[in-house]
Coordinates of C-alpha atoms in Angstrom, one line a residue:
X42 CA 71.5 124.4 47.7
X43 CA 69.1 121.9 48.0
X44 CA 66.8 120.6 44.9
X45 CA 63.4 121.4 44.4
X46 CA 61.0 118.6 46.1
X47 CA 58.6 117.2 43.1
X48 CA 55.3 117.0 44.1
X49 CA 53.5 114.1 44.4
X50 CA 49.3 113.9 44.8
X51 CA 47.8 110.9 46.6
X52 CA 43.6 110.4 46.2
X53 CA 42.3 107.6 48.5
X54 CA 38.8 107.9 50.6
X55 CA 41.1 106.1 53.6
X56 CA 42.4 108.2 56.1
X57 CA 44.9 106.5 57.5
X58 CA 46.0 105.3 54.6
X59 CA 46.1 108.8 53.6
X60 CA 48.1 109.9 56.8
X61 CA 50.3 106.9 56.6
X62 CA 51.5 107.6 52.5
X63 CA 51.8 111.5 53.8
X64 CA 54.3 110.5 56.8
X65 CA 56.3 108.5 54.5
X66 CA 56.5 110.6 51.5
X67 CA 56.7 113.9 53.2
X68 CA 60.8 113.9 53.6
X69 CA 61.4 113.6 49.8
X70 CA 58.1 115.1 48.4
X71 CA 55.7 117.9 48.7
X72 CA 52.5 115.9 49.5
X73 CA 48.8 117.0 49.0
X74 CA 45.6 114.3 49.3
X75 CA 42.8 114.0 48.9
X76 CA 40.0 111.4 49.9
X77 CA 37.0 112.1 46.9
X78 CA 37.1 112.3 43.3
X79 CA 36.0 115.9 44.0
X80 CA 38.7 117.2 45.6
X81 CA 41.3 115.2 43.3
X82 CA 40.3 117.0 40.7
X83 CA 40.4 120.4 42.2
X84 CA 44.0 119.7 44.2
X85 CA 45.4 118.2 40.7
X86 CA 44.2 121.7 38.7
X87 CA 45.6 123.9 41.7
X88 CA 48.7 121.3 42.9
X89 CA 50.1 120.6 39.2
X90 CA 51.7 117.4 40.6
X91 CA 54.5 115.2 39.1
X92 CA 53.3 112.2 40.2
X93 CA 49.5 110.5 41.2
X94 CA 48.3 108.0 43.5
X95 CA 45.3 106.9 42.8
X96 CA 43.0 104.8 44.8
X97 CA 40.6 102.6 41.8
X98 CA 37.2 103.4 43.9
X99 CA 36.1 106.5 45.7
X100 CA 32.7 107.3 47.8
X101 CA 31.8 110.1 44.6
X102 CA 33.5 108.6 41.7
X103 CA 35.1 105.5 40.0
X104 CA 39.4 106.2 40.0
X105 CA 39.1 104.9 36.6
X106 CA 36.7 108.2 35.8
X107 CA 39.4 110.1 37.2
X108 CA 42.4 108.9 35.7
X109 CA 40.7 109.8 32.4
X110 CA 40.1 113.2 33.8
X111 CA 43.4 113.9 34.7
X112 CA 45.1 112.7 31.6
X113 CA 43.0 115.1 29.5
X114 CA 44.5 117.5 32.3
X115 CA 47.5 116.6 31.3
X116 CA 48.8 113.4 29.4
X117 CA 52.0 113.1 30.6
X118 CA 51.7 113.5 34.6
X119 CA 51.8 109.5 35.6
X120 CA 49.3 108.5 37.7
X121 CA 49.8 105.0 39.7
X122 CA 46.3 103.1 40.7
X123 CA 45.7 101.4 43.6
X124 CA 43.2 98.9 44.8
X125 CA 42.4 97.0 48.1
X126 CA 40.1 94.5 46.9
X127 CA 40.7 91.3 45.0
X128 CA 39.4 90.4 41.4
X129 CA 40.4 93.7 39.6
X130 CA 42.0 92.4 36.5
X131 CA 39.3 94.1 34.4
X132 CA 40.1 97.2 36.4
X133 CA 44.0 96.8 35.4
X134 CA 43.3 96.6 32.1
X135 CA 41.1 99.6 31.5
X136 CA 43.1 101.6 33.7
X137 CA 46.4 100.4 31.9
X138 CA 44.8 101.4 28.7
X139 CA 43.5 104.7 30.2
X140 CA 47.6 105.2 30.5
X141 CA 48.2 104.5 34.0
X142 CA 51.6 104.0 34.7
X143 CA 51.0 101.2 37.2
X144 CA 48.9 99.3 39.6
X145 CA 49.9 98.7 42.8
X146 CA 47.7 96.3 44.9
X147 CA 47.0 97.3 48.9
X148 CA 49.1 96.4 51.3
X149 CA 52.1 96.7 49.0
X150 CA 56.0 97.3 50.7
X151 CA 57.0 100.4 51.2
X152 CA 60.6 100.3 49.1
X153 CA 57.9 98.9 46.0
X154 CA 56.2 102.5 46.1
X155 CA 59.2 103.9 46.3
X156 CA 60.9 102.5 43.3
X157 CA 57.4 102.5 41.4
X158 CA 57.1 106.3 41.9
X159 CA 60.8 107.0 40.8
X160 CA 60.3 105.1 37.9
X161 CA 57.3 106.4 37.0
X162 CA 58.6 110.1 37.5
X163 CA 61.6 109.3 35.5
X164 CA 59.9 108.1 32.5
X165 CA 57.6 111.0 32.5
X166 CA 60.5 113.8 32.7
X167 CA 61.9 111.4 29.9
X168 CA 58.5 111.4 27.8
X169 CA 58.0 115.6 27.9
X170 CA 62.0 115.3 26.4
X171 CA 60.8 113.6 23.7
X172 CA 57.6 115.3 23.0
X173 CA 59.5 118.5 23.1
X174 CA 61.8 117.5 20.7
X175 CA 59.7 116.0 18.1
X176 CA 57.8 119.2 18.2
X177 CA 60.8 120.6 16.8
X178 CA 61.3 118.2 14.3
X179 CA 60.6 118.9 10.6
X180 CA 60.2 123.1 10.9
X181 CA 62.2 125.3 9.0
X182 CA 65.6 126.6 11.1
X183 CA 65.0 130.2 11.3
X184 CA 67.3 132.3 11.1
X185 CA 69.4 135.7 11.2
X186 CA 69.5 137.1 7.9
X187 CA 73.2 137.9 6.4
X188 CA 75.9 136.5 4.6
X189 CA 78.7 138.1 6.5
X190 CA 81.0 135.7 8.4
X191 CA 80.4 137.3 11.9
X192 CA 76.2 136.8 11.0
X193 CA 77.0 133.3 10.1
X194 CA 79.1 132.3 13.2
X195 CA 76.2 134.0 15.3
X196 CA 73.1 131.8 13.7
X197 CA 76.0 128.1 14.2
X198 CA 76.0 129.5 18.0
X199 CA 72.6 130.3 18.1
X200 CA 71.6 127.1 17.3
X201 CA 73.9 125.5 19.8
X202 CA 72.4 127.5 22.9
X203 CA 68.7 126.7 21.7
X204 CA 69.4 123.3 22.1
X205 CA 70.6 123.6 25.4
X206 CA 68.5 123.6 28.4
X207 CA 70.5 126.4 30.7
X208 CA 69.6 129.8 30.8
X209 CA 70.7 132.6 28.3
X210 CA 72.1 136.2 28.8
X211 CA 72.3 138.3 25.5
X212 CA 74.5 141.4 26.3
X213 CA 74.9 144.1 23.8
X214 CA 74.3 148.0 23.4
X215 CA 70.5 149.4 22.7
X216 CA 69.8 148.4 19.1
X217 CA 71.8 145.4 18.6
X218 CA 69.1 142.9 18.5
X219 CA 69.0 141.4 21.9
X220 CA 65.5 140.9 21.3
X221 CA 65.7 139.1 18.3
X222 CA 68.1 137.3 19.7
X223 CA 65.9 135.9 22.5
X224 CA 63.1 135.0 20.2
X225 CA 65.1 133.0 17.9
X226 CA 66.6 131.2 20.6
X227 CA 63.2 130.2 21.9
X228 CA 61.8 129.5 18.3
X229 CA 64.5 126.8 18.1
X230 CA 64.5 125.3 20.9
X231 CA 62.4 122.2 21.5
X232 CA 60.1 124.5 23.9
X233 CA 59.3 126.1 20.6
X234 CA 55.7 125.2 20.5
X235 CA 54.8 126.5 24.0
X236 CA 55.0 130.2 25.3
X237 CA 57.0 132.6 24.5
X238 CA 56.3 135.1 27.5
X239 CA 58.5 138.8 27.9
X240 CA 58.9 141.6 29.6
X241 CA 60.7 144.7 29.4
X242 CA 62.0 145.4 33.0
X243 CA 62.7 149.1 32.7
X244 CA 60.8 151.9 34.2
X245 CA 59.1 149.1 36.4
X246 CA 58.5 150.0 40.1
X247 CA 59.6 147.2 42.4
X248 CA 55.9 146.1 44.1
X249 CA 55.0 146.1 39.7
X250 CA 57.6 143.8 39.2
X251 CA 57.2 141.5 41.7
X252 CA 53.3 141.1 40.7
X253 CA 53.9 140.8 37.4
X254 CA 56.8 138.0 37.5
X255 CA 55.4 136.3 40.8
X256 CA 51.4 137.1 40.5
X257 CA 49.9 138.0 43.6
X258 CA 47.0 136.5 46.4
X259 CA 44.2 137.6 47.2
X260 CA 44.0 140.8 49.8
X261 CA 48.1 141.0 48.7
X262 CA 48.0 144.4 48.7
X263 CA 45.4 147.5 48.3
X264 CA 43.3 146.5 45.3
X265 CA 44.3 142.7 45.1
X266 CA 40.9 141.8 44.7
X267 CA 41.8 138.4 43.3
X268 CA 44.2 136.0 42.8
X269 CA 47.0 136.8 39.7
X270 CA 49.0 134.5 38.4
X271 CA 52.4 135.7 37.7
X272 CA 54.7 135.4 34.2
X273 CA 56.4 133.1 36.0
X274 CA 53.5 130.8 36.0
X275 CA 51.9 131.8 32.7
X276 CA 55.4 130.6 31.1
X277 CA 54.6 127.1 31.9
X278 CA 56.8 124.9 30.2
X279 CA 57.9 127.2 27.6
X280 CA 60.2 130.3 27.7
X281 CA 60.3 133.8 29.6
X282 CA 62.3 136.7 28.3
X283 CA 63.1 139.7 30.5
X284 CA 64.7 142.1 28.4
X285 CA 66.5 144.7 30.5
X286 CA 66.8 143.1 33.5
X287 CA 69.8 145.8 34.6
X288 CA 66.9 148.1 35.1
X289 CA 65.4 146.2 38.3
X290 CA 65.8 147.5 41.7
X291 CA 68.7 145.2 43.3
X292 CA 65.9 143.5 46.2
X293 CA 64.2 142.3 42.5
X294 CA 67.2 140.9 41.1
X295 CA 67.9 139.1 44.5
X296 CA 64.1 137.6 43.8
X297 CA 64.4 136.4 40.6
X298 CA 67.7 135.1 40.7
X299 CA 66.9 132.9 43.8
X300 CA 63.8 131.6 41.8
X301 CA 65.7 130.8 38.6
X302 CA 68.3 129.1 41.4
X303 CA 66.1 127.3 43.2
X304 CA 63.2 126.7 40.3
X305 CA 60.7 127.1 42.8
X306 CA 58.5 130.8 44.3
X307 CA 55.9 132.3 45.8
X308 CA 53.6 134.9 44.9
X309 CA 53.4 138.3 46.3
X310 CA 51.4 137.4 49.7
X311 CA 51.5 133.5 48.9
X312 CA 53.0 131.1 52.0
X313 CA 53.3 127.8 49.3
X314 CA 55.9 127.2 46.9
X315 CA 55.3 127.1 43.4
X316 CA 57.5 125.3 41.1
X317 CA 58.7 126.6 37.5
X318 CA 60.1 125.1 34.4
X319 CA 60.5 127.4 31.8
X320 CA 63.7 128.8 30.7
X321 CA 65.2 132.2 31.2
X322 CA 66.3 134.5 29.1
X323 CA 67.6 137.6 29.7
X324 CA 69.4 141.0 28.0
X325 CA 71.9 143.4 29.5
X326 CA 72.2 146.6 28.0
X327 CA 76.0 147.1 27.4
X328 CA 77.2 150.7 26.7
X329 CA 78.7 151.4 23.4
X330 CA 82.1 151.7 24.4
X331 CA 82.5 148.2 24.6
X332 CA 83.6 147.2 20.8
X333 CA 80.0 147.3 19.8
X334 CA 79.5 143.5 20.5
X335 CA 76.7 141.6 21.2
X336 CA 78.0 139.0 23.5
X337 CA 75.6 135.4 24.1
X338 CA 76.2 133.3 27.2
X339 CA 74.9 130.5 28.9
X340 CA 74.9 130.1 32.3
X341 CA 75.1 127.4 35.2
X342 CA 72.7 126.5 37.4
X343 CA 74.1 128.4 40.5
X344 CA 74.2 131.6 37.9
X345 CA 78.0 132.1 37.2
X346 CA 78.2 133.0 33.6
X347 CA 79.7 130.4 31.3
X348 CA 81.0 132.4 28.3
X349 CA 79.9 130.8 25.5
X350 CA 81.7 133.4 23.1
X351 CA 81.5 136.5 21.8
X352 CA 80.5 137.6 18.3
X353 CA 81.6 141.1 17.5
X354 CA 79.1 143.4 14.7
X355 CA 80.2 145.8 13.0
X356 CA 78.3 149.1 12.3
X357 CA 78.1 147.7 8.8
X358 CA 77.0 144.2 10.0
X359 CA 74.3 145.8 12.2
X360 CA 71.6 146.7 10.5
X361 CA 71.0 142.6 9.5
X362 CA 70.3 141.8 13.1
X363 CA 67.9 144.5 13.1
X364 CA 65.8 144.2 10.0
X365 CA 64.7 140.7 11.7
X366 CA 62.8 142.8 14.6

């Protein structure tokens, strides 16, 4: 299966420059431009893009006013400037200090915007690592309460799969702490300052379901009125916890596991792709009958389960996973 395209935002008030960039970028990249400061700012809100081009003058704005627009959009999304004219070394500096990545002077060769908007995209993914992880840095571990050896084996693997970026399936039967689980996972991960989003799948019609995990369009369905974003959005960057997700028709399941696949989706009545980054985590309600154990596992990208292990509870131990909710 083939790997989500990043997405890649080119602002210049030329139009054939424009259409040129588009044509050349369009095989590797999901492309959207614009040719004003105006619209930059709206497509880079709407678009979310990995990676900016950036023309240094526009007919409504300076590029330098918008590259300190959209790093207070969002500080780590590298934006490359780009100039025509000759004499720009002031330019180059402020825009250099403003944090853009680099500045490319017009007519550059083609393989040099290649490898510049690699790099730059590399670096960034590499940046929001670090930022991530020095969130995490210096907070108090939390974890399970208990003494027991089976409590104490759970909170060493619990650990290990928080810092690990695949998904998460917590099986066990109803009242083992799956959801505890889940939300200590997430508190120590390095995603552990952004959202924590949930929802309980059970009981849930399919076309609620779909609108709630996808969001919806405008005229969607009777009484879309306006455009919803989904918890798939809302997640962002941070972590989304469907508890239950045995409970969702099978056409659902097919849904969501194709997005989690794929990392990319479209809401309910949307024709454009969205992209997501969170990470999943899910619970499976396992009957009783099976040894009372609450079993953890991380998974692959192409969703075969990799057991992790399994940590059996005893009645007795129970009740210590439980006090935590």
């Amino acid at each position: 299966m083939s790997e989500p395209r990043g997405r890649i935002l080119i602002v210049d008030d030329d139009l054939q420059i424009l259409a040129g960039l588009e044509t050349l970028l369009m095989d590797t990249w999901e492309v959207r431009t614009a040719a004003t400061g105006r619209e930059g700012i709206t497509n880079f809100a709407d678009f979310s893009p990995d990676v900016v081009l950036l023309d240094v003058q526009l007919p409504d704005s300076s590029g330098i006013d918008l590259l300190h627009q959209f790093k207070m959009y969002s500080e780590t999304t590298p934006v490359i400037m780009m100039s025509g004219g000759v004499g720009n070394l002031d330019r180059v500096i402020e825009s250099m200090k403003l944090g853009a990545e680099k500045f490319l002077q017009k007519p550059f060769e083609y393989d040099t915007l290649i490898v510049t908007i690699e790099q730059a995209s590399r670096m960034a993914a590499k940046e929001r690592e670090l930022i991530a992880l020095r969130r995490g840095e210096g907070r108090e571990v939390e974890r399970l309460p208990g003494a027991s050896p089976a409590i104490a084996q759970l909170n060493d693997i619990l650990g290990n799969i928080a810092r690990a970026p695949s998904p998460v399936l917590v099986e066990g039967e109803s009242g083992t702490g799956k959801g505890v689980l889940a939300r200590l996972i997430h508190n120590r991960s390095p995603r552990a300052r952004s959202t924590f989003v949930d929802l309980n799948c059970a009981g849930l019609s399919k076309e609620l379901l779909e609108s709630e995990l996808f969001g919806h369009e405008r005229g969607a369905f009777t009484n879309a009125m306006n455009q919803k974003p989904g918890l798939f959005e809302i997640a962002g960057e941070g972590t989304l916890f469907l508890d239950e997700i045995g409970e969702m028709e099978p056409t659902v399941q097919a849904r969501v596991l194709k997005a989690l696949e794929e990392k990319r989706f479209r809401r309910v009545g949307g024709v454009r792709d969205l992209r997501d980054f969170f990470r999943a985590l899910r619970t499976l309600k396992r009957d009783a009958s099976d040894d009372g154990r609450v079993a953890v596992s991380g998974e692959e990208s192409k969703a075969n389960a990799k057991r992790l292990d399994q940590v059996p509870a005893t009645f007795e131990e129970r009740p210590n996973i439980i006090s935590s909710g």
